[in-house]
Short mmCIF file of C-alpha atoms in Angstrom, two decimals:
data_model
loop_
_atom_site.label_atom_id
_atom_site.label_comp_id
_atom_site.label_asym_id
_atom_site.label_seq_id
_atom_site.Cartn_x
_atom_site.Cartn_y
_atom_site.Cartn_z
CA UNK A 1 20.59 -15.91 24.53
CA UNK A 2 21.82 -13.45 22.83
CA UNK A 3 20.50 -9.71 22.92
CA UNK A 4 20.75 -6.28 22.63
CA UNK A 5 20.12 -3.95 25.35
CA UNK A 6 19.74 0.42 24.87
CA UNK A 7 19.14 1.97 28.01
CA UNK A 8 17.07 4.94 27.61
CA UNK A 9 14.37 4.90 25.70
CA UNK A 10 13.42 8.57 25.60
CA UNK A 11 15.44 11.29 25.82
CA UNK A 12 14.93 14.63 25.38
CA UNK A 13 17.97 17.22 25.23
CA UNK A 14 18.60 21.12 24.63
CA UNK A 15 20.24 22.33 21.61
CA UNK A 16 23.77 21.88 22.35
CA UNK A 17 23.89 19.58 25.34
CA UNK A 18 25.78 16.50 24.84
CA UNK A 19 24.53 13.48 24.26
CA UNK A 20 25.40 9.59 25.12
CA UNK A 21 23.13 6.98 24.14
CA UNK A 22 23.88 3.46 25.88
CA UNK A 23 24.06 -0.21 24.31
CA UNK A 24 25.00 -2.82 25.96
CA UNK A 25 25.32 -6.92 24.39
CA UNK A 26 24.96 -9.94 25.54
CA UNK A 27 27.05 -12.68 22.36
CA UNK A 28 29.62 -14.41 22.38
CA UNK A 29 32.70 -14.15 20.18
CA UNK A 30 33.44 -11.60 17.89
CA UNK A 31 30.88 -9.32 16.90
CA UNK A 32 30.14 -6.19 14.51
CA UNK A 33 28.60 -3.46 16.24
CA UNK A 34 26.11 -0.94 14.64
CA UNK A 35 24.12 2.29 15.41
CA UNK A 36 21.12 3.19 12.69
CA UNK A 37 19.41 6.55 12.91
CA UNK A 38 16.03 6.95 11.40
CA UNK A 39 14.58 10.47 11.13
CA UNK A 40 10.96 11.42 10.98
CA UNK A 41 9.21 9.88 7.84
CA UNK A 42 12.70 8.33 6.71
CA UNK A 43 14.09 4.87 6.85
CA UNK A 44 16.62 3.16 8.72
CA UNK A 45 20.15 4.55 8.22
CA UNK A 46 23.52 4.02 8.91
CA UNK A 47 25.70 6.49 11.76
CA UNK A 48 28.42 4.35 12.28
CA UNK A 49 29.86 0.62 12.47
CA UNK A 50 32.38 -1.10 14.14
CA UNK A 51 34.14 -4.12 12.95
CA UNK A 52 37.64 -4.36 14.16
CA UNK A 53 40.83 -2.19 15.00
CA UNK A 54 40.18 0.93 17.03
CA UNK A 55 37.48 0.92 19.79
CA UNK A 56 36.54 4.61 19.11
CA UNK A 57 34.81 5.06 15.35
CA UNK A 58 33.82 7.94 14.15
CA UNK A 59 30.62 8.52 11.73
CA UNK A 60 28.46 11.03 10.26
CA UNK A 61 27.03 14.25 11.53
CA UNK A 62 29.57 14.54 14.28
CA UNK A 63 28.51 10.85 16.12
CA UNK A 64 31.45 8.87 17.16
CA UNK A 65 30.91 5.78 19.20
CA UNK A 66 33.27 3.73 21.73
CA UNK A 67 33.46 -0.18 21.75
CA UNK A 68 34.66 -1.53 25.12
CA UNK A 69 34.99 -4.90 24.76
CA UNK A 70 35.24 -6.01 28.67
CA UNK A 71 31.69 -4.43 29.55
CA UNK A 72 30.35 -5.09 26.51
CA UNK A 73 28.94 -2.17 24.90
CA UNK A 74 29.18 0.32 22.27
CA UNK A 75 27.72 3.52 23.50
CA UNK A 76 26.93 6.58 21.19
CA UNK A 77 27.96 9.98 21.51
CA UNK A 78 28.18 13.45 20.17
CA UNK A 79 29.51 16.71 22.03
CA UNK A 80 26.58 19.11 21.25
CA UNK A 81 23.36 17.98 19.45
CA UNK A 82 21.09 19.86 17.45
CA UNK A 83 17.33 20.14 16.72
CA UNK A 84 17.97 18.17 13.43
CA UNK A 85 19.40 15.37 15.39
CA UNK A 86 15.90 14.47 16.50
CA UNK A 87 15.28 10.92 15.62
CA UNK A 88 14.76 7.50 16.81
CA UNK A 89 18.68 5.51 17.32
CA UNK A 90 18.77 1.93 17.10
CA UNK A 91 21.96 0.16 18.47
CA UNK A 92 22.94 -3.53 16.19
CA UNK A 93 24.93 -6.54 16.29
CA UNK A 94 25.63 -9.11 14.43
CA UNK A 95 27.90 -12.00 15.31
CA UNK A 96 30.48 -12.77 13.39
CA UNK A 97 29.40 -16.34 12.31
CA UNK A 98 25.98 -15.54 11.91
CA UNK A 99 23.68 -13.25 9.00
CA UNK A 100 20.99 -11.51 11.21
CA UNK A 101 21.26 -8.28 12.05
CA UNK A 102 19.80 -7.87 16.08
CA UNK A 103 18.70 -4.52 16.88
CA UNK A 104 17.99 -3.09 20.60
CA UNK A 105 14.50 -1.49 20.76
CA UNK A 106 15.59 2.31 20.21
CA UNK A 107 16.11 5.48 21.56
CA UNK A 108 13.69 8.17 20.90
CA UNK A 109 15.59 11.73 20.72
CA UNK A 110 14.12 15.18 21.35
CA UNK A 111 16.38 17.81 21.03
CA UNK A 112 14.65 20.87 21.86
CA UNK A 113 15.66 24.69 20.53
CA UNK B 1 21.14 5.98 -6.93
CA UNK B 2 18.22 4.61 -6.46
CA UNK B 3 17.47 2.53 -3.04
CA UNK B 4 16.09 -0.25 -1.86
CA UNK B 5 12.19 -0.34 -2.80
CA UNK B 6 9.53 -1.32 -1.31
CA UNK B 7 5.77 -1.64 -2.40
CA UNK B 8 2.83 -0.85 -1.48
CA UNK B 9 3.70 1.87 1.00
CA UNK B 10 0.56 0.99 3.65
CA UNK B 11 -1.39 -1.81 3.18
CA UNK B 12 -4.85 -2.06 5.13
CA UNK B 13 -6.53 -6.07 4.78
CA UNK B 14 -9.21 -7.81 6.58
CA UNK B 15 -8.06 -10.16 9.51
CA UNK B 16 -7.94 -13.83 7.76
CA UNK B 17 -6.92 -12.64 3.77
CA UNK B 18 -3.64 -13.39 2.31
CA UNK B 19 -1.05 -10.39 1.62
CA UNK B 20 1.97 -10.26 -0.49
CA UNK B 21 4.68 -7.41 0.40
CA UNK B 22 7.30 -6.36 -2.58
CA UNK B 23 10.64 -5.24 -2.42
CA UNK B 24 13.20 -4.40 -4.98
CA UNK B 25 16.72 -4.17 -3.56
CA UNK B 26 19.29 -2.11 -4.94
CA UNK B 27 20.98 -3.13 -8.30
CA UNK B 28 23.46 -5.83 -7.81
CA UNK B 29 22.86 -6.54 -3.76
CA UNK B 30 23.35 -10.24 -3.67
CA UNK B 31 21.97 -9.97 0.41
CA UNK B 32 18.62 -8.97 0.95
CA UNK B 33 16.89 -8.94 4.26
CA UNK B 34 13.43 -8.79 6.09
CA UNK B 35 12.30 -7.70 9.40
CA UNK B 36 9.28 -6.72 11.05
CA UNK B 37 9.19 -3.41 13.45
CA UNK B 38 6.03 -3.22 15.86
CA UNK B 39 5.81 -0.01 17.63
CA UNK B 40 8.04 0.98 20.15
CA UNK B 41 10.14 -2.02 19.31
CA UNK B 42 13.91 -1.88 16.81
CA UNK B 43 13.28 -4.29 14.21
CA UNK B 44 12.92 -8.03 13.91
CA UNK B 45 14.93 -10.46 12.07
CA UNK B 46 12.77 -12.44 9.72
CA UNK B 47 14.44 -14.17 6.84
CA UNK B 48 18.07 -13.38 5.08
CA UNK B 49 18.49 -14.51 1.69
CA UNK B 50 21.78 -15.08 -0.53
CA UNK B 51 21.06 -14.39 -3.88
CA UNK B 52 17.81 -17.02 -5.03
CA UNK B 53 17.93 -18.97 -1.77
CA UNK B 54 16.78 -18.54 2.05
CA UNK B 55 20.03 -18.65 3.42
CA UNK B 56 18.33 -18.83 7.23
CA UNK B 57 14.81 -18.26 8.03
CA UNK B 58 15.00 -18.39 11.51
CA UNK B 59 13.20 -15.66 12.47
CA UNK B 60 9.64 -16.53 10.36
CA UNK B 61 7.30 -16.41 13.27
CA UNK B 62 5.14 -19.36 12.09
CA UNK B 63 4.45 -21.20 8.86
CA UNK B 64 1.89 -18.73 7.78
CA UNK B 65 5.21 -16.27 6.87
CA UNK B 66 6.82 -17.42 3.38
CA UNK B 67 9.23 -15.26 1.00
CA UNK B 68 10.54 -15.56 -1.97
CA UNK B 69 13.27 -14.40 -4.41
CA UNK B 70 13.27 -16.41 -7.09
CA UNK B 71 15.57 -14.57 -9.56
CA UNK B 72 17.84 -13.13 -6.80
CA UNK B 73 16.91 -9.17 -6.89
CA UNK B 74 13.13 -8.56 -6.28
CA UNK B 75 11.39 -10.28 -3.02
CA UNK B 76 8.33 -11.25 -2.06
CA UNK B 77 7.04 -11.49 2.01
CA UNK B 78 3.85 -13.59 1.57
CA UNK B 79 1.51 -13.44 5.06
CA UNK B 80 -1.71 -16.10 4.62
CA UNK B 81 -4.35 -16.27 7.24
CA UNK B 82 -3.43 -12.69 8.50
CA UNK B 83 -3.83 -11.70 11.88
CA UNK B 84 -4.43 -8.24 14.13
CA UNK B 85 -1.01 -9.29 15.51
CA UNK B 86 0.83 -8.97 12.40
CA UNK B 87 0.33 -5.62 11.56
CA UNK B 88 3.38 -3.68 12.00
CA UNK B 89 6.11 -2.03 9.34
CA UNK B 90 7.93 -5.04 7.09
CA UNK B 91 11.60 -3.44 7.08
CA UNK B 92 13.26 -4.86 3.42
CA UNK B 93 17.09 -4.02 3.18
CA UNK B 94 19.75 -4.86 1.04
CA UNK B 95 23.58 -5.70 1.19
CA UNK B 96 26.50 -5.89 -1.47
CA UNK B 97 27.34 -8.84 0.10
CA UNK B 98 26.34 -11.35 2.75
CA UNK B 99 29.86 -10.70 4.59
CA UNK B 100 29.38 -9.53 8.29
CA UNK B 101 31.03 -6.32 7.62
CA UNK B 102 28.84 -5.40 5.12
CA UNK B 103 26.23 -2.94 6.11
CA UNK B 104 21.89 -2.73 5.80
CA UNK B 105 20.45 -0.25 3.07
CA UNK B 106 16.96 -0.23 4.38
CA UNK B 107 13.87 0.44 2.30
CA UNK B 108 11.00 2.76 3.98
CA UNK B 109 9.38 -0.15 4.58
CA UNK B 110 5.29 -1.15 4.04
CA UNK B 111 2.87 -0.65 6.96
CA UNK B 112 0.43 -3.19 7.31
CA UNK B 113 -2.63 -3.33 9.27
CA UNK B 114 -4.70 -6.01 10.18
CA UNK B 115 -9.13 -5.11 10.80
#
């Protein structure tokens, strides 16, 4: 079946610590990968997205993200957080002969001052 | 510009009533999407439409779940018979397209809770 798998579901980090959030799928065929952020009161948006060509994509507010293909996951990362990066991070795939859009359950993000 | 819509914000009903949840994707999105979030869970696929039609609604949990779209822009999530189960957010988003590279606008959804 397929599914998609983050890791840690709370995580709570300093002000400038790094951060990497992990996703891991289970589909087969080709896929396009997704990470949504959604701050406090705000909805769903998008950080990055993967669809084909190089494995490491960059996106907004200093996230960039890594595709590895043979272990199957797109983990997110950034090289020093801040408080306004507190927000819940929700990992998506879609398959690339299907419509729906399959999130993981979410990360929950603290970064503390 | 303005984003995807949805309406009302919360919506509070008695277990057993019928509810109808709005949304109003942005201007020209032939794609348009619904999911259900509980808490602590990401969001559910419910129904994906291109344009007028339900292009798969896989993901309706049972027949008491309908939607509609019947002039290809504004949506309607109908929920009869409603149950304490079913309250959670209703997620609408929107796409240009229905390609697989084209990513979700998400509205800020309507909260529903079920007495």
């Amino acid at each position: 079946a397929q599914s998609v798998s983050q890791h840690n579901h709370h995580v709570i980090l300093s002000e400038a610590a790094s951060l990497e959030l992990g996703c891991n799928y289970s589909y087969g065929g080709t896929v396009n990968l997704f990470w949504y952020v959604q701050y406090p009161g705000q909805h769903l948006q998008l950080l990055l997205k993967y669809f084909s060509g190089d494995p490491l994509v960059k996106g907004i507010k200093g996230f960039e993200a890594e595709f590895i293909k043979s272990k199957f996951s797109f983990n997110l990362r950034k090289p020093s957080v801040q408080w306004s990066d507190t927000a819940e991070y929700f990992c998506a795939v879609r398959s690339n002969s299907g419509y729906a859009l399959n999130f993981g359950k979410g990360t929950s993000l603290l970064v503390t001052p | 510009g303005a984003g995807v819509s949805q309406t009302p914000s919360n919506k509070v009903t008695e277990k057993g009533k019928y509810v109808e949840l709005r949304c109003d994707p942005i201007s020209g999105h032939t794609a348009l999407y619904w999911y259900r979030q509980s808490l602590g869970q990401g969001p559910e696929f419910l129904i994906y439409f291109q344009g007028t039609g339900a292009a798969d609604d896989s993901g309706l949990p049972n027949d008491r779940f309908f939607a509609v779209r019947p002039e290809g822009s504004v949506s309607t999530l109908k929920i009869q018979r409603t149950e304490r189960g079913d309250s959670a957010v209703y997620l609408c988003a929107s796409s240009p397209t229905g390609q697989n590279n084209s990513p979700l606008h998400f509205g800020n959804g309507t909260r529903l809770t079920v007495t």
